[in-house]
Coordinates of C-alpha atoms in Angstrom, one line a residue:
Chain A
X22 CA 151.5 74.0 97.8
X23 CA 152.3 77.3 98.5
X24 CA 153.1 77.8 102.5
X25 CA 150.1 79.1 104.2
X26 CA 150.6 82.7 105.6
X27 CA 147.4 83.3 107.9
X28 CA 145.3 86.7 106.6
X29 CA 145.9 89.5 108.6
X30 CA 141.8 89.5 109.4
X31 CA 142.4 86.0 111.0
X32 CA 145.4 86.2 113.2
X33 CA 145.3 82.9 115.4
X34 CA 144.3 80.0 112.7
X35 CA 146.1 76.8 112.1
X36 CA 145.9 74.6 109.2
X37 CA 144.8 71.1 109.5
X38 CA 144.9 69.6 105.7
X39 CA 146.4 71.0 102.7
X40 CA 145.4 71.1 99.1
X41 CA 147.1 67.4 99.1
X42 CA 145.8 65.9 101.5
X43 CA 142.1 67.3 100.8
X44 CA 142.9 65.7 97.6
X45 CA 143.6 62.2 99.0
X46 CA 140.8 62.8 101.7
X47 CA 138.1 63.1 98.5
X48 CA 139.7 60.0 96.7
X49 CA 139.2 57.7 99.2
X50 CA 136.0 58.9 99.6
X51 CA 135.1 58.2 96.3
X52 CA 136.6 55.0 96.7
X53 CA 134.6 54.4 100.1
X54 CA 131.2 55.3 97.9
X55 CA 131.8 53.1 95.4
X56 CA 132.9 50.0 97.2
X57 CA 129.9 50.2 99.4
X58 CA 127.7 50.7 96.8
X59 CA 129.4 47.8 94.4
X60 CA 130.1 50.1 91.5
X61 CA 129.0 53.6 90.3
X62 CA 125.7 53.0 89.0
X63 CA 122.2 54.2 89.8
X64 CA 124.3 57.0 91.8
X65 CA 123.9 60.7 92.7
X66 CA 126.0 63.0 94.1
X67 CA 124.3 65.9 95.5
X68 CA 126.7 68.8 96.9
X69 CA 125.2 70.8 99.5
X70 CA 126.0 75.1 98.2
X71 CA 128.2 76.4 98.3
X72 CA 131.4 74.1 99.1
X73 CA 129.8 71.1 98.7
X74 CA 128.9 71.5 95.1
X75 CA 132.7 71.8 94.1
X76 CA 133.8 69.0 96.7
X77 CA 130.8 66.5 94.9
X78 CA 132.0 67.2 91.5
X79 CA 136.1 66.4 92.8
X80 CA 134.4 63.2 94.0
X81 CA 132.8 62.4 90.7
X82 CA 136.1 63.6 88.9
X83 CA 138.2 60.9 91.2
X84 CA 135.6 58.0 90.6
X85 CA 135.2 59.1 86.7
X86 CA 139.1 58.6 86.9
X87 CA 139.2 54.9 88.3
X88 CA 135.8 53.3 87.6
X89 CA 135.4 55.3 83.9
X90 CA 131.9 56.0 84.6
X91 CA 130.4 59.4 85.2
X92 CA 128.3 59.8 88.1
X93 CA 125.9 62.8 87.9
X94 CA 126.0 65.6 89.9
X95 CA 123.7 67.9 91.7
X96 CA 123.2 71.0 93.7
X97 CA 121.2 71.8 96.5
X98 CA 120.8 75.3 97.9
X99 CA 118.7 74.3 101.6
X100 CA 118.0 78.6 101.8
X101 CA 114.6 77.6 101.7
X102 CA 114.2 74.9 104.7
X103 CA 116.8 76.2 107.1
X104 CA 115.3 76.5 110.7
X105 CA 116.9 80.1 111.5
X106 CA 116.1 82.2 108.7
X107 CA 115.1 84.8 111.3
X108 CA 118.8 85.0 112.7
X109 CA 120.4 84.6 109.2
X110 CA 118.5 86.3 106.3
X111 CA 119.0 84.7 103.0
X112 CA 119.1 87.2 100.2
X113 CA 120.5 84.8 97.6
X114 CA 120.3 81.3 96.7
X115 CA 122.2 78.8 94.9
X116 CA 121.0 77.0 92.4
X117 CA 119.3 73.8 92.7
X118 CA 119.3 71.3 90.2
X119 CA 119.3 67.2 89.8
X120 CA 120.7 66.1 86.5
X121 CA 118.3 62.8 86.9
X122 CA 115.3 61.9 88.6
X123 CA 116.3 60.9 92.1
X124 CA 113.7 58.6 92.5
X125 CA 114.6 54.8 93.1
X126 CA 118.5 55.4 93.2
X127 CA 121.0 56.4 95.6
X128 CA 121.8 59.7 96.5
X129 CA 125.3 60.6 98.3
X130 CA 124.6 64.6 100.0
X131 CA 128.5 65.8 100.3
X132 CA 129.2 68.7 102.4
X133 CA 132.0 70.7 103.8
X134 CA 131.7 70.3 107.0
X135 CA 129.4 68.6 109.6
X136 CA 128.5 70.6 112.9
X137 CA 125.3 70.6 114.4
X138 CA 123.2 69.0 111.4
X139 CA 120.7 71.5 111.0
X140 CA 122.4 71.8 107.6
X141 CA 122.1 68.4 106.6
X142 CA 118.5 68.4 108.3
X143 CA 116.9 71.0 105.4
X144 CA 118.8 69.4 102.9
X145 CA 117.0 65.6 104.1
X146 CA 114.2 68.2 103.5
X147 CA 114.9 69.6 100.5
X148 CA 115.9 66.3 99.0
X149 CA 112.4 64.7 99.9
X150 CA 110.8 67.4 98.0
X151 CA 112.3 66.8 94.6
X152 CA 112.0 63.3 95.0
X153 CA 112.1 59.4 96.7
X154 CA 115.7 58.3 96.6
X155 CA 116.0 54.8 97.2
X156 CA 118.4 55.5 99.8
X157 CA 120.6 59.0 101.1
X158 CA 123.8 58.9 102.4
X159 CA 125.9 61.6 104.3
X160 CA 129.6 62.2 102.6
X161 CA 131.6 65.2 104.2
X162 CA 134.9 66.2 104.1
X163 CA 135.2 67.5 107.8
X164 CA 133.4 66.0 111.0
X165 CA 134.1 68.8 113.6
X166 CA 131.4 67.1 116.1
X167 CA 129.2 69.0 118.5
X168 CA 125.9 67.4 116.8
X169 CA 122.5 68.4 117.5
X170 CA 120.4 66.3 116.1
X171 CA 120.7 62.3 115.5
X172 CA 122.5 62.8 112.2
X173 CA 126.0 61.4 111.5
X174 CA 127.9 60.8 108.4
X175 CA 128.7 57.5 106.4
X176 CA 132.2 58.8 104.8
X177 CA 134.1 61.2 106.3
X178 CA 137.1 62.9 105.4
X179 CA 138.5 63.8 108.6
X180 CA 137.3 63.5 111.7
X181 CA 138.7 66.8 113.9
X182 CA 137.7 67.1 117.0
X183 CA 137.3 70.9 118.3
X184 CA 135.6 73.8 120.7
X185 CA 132.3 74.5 120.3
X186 CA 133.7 78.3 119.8
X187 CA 136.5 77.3 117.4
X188 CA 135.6 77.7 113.7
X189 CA 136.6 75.4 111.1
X190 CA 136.8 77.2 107.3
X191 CA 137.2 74.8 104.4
X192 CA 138.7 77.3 101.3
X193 CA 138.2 75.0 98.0
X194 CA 140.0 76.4 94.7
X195 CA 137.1 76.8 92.6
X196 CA 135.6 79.3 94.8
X197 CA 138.4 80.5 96.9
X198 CA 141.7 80.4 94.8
X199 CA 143.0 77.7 97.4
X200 CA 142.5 74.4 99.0
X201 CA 142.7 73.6 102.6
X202 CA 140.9 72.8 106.2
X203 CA 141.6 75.5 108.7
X204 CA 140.7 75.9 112.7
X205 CA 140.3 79.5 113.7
X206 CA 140.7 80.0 117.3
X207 CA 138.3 82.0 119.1
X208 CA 139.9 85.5 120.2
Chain B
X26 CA 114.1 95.4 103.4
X27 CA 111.5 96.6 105.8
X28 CA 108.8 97.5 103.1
X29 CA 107.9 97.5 99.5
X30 CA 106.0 100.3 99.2
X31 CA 107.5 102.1 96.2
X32 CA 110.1 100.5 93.1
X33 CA 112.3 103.9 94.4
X34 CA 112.9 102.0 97.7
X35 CA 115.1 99.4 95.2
X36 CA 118.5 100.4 93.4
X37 CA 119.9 98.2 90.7
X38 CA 121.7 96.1 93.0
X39 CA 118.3 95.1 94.8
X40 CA 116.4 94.6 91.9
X41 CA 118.9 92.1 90.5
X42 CA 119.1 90.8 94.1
X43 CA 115.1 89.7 93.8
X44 CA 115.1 88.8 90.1
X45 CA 117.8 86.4 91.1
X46 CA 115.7 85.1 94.1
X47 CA 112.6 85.2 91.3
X48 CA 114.8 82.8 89.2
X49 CA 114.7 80.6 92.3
X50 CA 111.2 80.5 92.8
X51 CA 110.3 79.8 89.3
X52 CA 112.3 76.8 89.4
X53 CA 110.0 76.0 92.7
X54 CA 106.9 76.2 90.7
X55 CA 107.9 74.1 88.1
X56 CA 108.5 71.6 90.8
X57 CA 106.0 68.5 91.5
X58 CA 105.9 70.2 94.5
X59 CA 105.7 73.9 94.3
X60 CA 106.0 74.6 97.9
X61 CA 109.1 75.4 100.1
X62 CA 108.5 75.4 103.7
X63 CA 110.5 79.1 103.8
X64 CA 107.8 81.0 105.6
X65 CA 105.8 78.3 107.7
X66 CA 103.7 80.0 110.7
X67 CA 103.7 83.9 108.7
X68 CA 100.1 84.9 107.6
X69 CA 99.9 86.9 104.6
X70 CA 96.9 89.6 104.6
X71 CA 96.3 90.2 101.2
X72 CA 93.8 93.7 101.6
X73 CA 92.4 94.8 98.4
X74 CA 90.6 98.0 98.8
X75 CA 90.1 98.0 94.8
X76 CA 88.6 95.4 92.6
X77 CA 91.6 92.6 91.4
X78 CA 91.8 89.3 90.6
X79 CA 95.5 88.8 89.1
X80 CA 97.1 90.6 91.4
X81 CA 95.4 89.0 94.9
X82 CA 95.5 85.7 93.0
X83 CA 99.1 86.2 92.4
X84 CA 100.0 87.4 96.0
X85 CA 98.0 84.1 97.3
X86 CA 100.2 81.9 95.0
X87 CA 103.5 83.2 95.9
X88 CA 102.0 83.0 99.8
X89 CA 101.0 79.4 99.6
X90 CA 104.2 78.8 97.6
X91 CA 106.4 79.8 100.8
X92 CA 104.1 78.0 102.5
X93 CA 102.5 81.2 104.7
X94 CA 99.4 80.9 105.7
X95 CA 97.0 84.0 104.0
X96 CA 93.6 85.6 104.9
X97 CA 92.7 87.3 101.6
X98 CA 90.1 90.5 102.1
X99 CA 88.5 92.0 99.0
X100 CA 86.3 95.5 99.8
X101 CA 83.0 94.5 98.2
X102 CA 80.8 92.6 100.6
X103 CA 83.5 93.6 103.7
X104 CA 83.3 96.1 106.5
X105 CA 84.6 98.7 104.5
X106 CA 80.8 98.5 103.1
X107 CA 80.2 99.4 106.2
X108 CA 82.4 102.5 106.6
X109 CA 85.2 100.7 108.4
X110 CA 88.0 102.9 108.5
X111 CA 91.3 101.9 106.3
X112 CA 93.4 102.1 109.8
X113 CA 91.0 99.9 111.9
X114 CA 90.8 97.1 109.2
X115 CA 94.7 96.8 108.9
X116 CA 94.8 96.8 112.8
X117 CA 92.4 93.9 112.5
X118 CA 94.2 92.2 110.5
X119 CA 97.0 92.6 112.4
X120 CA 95.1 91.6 115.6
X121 CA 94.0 88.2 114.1
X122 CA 97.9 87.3 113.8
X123 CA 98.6 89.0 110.2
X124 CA 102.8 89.5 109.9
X125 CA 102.9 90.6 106.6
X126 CA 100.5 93.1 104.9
X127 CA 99.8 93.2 101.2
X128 CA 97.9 96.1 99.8
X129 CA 95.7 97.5 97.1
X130 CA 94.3 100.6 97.5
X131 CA 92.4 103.6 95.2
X132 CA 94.5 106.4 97.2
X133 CA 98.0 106.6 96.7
X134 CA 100.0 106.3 99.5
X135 CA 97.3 103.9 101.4
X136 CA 99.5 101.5 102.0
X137 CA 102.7 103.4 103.9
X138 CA 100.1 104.3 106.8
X139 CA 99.3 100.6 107.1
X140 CA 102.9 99.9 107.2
X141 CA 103.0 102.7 109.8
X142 CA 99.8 101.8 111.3
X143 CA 100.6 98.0 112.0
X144 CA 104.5 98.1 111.9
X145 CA 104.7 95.3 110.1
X146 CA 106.2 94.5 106.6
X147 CA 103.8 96.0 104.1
X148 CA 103.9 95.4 100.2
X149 CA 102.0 98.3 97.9
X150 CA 100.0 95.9 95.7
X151 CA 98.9 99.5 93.6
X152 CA 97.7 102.7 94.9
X153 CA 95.7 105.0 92.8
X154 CA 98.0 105.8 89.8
X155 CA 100.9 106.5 92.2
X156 CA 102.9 102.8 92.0
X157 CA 102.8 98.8 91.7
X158 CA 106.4 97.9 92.4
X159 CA 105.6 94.1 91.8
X160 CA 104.6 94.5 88.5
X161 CA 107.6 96.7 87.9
X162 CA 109.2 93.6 89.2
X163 CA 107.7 91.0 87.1
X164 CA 108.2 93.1 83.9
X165 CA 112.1 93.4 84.3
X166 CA 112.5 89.6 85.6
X167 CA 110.6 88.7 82.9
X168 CA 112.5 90.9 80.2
X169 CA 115.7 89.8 81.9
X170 CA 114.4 86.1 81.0
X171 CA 114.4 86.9 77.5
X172 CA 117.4 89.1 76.9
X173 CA 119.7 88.5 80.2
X174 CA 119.8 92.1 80.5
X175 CA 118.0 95.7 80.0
X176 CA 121.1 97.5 79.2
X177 CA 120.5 99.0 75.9
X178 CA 117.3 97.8 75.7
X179 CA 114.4 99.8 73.5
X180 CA 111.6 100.2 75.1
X181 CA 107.8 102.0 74.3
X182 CA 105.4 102.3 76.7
X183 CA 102.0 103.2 74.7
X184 CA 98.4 104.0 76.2
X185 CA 97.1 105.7 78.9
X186 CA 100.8 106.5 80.8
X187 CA 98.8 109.2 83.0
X188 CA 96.4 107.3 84.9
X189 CA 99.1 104.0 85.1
X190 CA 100.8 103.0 88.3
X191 CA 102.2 100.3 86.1
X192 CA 103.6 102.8 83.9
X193 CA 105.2 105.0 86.2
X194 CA 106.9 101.8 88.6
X195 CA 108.0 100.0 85.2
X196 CA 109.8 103.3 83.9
X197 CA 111.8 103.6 86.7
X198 CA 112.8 100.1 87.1
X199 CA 113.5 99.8 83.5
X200 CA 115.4 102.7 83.2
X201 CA 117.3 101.8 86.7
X202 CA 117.9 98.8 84.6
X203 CA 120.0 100.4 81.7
X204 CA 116.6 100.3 79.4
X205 CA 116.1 103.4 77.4
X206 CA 111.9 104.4 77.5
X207 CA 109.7 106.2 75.4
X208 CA 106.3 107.0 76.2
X209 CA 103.9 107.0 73.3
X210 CA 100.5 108.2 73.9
X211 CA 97.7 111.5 72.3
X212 CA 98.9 114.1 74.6
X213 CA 95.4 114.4 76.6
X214 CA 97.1 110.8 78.1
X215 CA 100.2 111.6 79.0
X216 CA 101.3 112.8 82.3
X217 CA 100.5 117.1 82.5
X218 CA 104.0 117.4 83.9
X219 CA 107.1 114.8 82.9
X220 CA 109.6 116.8 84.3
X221 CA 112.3 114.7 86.0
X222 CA 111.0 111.2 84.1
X223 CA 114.1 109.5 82.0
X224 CA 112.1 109.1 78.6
X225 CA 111.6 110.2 75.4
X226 CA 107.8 111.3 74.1
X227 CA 106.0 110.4 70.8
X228 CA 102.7 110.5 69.8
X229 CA 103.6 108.2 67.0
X230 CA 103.8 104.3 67.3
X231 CA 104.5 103.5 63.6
X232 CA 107.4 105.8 63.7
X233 CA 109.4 103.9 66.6
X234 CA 108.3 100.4 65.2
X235 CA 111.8 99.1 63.7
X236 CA 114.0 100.4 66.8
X237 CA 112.0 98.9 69.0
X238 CA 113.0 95.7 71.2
X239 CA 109.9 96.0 73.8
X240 CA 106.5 97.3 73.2
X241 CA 105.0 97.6 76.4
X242 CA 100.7 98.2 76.4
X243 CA 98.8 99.8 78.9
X244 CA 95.4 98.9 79.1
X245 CA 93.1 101.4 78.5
X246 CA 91.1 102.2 81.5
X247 CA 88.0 103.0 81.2
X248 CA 87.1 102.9 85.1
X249 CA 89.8 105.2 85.5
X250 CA 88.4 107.8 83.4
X251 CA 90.9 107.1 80.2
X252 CA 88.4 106.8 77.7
X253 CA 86.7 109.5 78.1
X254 CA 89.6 111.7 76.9
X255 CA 89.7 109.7 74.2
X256 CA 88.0 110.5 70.8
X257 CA 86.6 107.0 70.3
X258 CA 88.2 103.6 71.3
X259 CA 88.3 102.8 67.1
X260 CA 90.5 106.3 66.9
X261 CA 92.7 104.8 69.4
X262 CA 92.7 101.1 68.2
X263 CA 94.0 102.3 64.6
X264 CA 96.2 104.5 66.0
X265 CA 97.8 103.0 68.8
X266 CA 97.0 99.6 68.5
X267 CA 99.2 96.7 67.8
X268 CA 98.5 94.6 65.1
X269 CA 99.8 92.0 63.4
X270 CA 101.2 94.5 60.9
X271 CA 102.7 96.5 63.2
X272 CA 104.5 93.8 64.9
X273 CA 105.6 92.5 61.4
X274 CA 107.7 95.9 61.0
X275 CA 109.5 95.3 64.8
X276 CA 112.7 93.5 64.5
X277 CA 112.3 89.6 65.0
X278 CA 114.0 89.5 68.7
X279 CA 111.2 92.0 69.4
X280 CA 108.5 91.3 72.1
X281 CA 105.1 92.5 73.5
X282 CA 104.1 93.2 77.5
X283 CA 100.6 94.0 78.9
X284 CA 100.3 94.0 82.1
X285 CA 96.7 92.5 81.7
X286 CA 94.0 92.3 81.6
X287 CA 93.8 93.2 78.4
X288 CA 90.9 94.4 76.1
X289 CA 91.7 92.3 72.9
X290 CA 90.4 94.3 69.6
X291 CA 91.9 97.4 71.5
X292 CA 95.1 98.6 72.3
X293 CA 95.9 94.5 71.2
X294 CA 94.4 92.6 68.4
X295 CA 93.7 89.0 69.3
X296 CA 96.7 87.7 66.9
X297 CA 99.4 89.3 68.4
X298 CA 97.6 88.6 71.8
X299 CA 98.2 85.0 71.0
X300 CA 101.4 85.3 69.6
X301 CA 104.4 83.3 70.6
X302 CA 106.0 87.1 70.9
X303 CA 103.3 88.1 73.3
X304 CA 105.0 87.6 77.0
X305 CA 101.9 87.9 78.7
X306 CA 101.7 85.1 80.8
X307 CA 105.8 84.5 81.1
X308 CA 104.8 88.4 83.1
X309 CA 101.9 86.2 84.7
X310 CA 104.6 83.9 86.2
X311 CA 107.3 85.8 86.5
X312 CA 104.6 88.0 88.8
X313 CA 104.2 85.3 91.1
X314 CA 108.2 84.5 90.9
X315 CA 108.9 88.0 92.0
X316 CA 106.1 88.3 94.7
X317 CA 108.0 85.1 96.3
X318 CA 110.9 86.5 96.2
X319 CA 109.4 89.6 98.2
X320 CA 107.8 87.8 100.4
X321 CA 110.3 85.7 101.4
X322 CA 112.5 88.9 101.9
X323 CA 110.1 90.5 104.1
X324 CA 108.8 87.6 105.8
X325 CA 112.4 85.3 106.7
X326 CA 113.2 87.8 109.4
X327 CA 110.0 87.3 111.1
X328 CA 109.9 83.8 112.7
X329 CA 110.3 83.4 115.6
X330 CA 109.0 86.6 116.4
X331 CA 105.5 86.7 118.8
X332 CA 102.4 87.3 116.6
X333 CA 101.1 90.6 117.6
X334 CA 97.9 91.7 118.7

């Protein structure tokens, strides 16, 4: 792990986890899913676009490791069911794709980061249109609190307790070169 | 994007932009549920001052599909029977909670003053034989579909180029799209003055046949006074027709467009009409693909927003 030097376009920012312990965050996680769930069949993980897609398939990688099975994975773009498309226009979406029919099993949505829920809200949404799971859980690498709707997570990677005007960035290395949880600090 | 009124309001960035949204959308239809709750609450007007079918039908589908609400208005049988003025129907519309207003009109550049008119989005659905930027649309998502790209692609647009909207919107979007165009048509139905159009000319099909990887029909118009510069339809069939001969000299990768509807035994035959080369009704959904995509660019911004009127 390369020591973090903050970018010049975020001067007060402080990192919280590293590439390591993301790493350990997301394996026992994966551990978490599959004890609850008594193995690692009739399973879906679902990543939520864009960081939850590669933190889903790191989840499947870590279970595919200890339990030898490979869980499928999915992605969800929720462009099309968030409530504020009026303050945040959407002029691309991610792809969305199931590898299985979702019906009758579980399905595990994984996200970066769980704020206020509305994200997780469209994706209940979203889910419910492509399908019946026989149950959804909530897996997310970051809790940063300040919910606004009754929505909470069954694993969690860290639980990080902040400002409402703080930001928390999650950089993952298949999309951002890096790995790592940081807290901006509002200026 | 305030308006779609012409394909010159889109550069290549934006038309990738929406085909990549289209791409989207068509994985929505296929759904067992075809619906997306994007647009709940925005009415659609869908006005068409000029006889269609596709077109509204294709509008109301990508509507529905976003989950808008639409009030669809077709002249015949309407106000405008009664002389109601183009302005005071769009204010109408706009009065009984419209948002977005989707046009079809015989006069080009109809729909612009209902955009000004009503201030609200407005999509040009056709005017005259001035543009039909969703067509344009549908033709390169659909091409892009087949060859993941237009760069370098061959291209003939053949029949009545001079009294097309389709023609003029899909050269420009094809040619924005790295596509080289040729127009093949008898002179009488060509454009009197090409100056400043990106294309080649020929008033020979069967010499462009092996170089070509698109040949793109215009239907021949006969309410739009086509046919009667022509000699005889037959004259036109034999020469400008495409057969199943003619298609057998393309290369095998090679494809055929028609924007619909089309007059089989004319400018097609109804074997290469039915062909598995024919993309007719990939354009058909790629049209409705590409109006979602539209709509949902136009319409996203507007919730929330009071209803006028």
């Amino acid at each position: 792990m390369e020591p973090f030097t903050a970018e010049p376009a975020v001067p007060d920012s402080s990192q919280v986890l590293d590439a390591d312990a993301v790493r350990r965050a997301l394996w026992r996680m994966a551990h978490e899913i599959v004890e609850r769930h008594r193995g690692p069949d009739d399973l879906v993980l679902v990543g939520i676009h864009t960081r939850g897609v590669p933190l889903a398939e790191a989840i499947a990688g870590a279970i595919s490791e200890f339990e030898g099975t490979d869980v499928p994975v999915g992605e969800l773009d929720i462009g099309l069911y968030r409530d504020d498309l009026d303050r945040r226009p959407v002029t691309r979406l991610g792809r969305t794709f199931l590898p299985v029919d979702v019906t009758g099993v579980s399905v595990v949505l994984i996200d970066d980061v769980l704020f206020t829920g509305r994200t997780v809200r469209a994706a209940l949404d979203a889910l419910s249109d492509l399908g019946r799971p026989q149950r959804i859980e909530l897996a997310v690498l970051v809790d940063r609190g300040h919910r606004q709707l009754p929505i909470r997570a069954d694993y969690v990677g860290k639980n990080l307790p902040t400002a409402l005007e703080e930001r928390v960035r999650v950089r993952v290395d298949a999309i951002d070169g890096e790995t790592g949880v940081w807290i901006e600090r509002a200026r | 994007m305030r308006n779609l009124l012409s394909i010159r309001d889109l550069d290549r960035v934006r038309i990738e932009e929406l085909c990549s949204l289209a791409d989207e959308f068509l994985a929505v239809m296929r759904r067992p549920i075809p619906q997306v709750p994007a647009l709940r609450g925005i009415t659609v007007a869908t006005m068409f001052f000029e006889p269609s079918t596709r077109t509204r039908l294709s509008f109301e589908r990508a509507a529905r599909g976003l989950s808008a609400d639409v009030m669809g208005f077709q002249a015949a049988g309407s106000s405008v029977a009664k002389g109601e003025s183009l302005k005071d129907t769009a204010l109408t519309l706009r009065a009984m909670g419209a948002n977005i207003m989707v046009v079809r009109h015989g006069s080009a550049g109809a729909p612009k003053r209902v955009a000004e008119w009503t201030g609200c989005p407005t999509v040009n659905a056709g005017d005259g034989a001035n543009q039909h930027p969703t067509q344009a649309l549908a033709d390169t998502f659909a091409l892009l579909r087949r060859f993941g790209r237009l760069d370098g692609i061959r291209i003939a647009i053949v029949g009545d180029v001079r009294h097309s909207r389709v023609a003029r919107s899909d050269v420009e979007a094809f040619t924005r799209m790295g596509a080289s165009v040729t127009l093949v048509a008898p002179p009488p139905l060509l454009p009197p003055d090409l100056t400043g159009w990106p294309v080649a000319v020929s008033d020979q099909l069967d010499d462009l046949l092996e170089e070509l990887d698109v040949v793109y029909l215009l239907r021949v118009q006969t309410e739009r006074g086509g046919a009667t510069v022509l000699p005889s339809v037959e004259e036109y069939a034999r020469r400008f027709g495409l057969d199943a001969h003619r298609l057998g000299r393309m290369p095998d990768h090679a494809v055929v467009m028609h924007p619909g509807p089309m007059n089989r035994g004319v400018e097609i035959t109804p074997d290469v009409a039915d062909h598995p080369r024919c993309l007719v009704l990939d354009q058909v959904e790629a049209g409705v693909a590409v109006r979602m995509a539209v709509l949902f660019r136009l319409g996203a911004g507007l919730k929330g927003e009071a209803p006028h009127g």
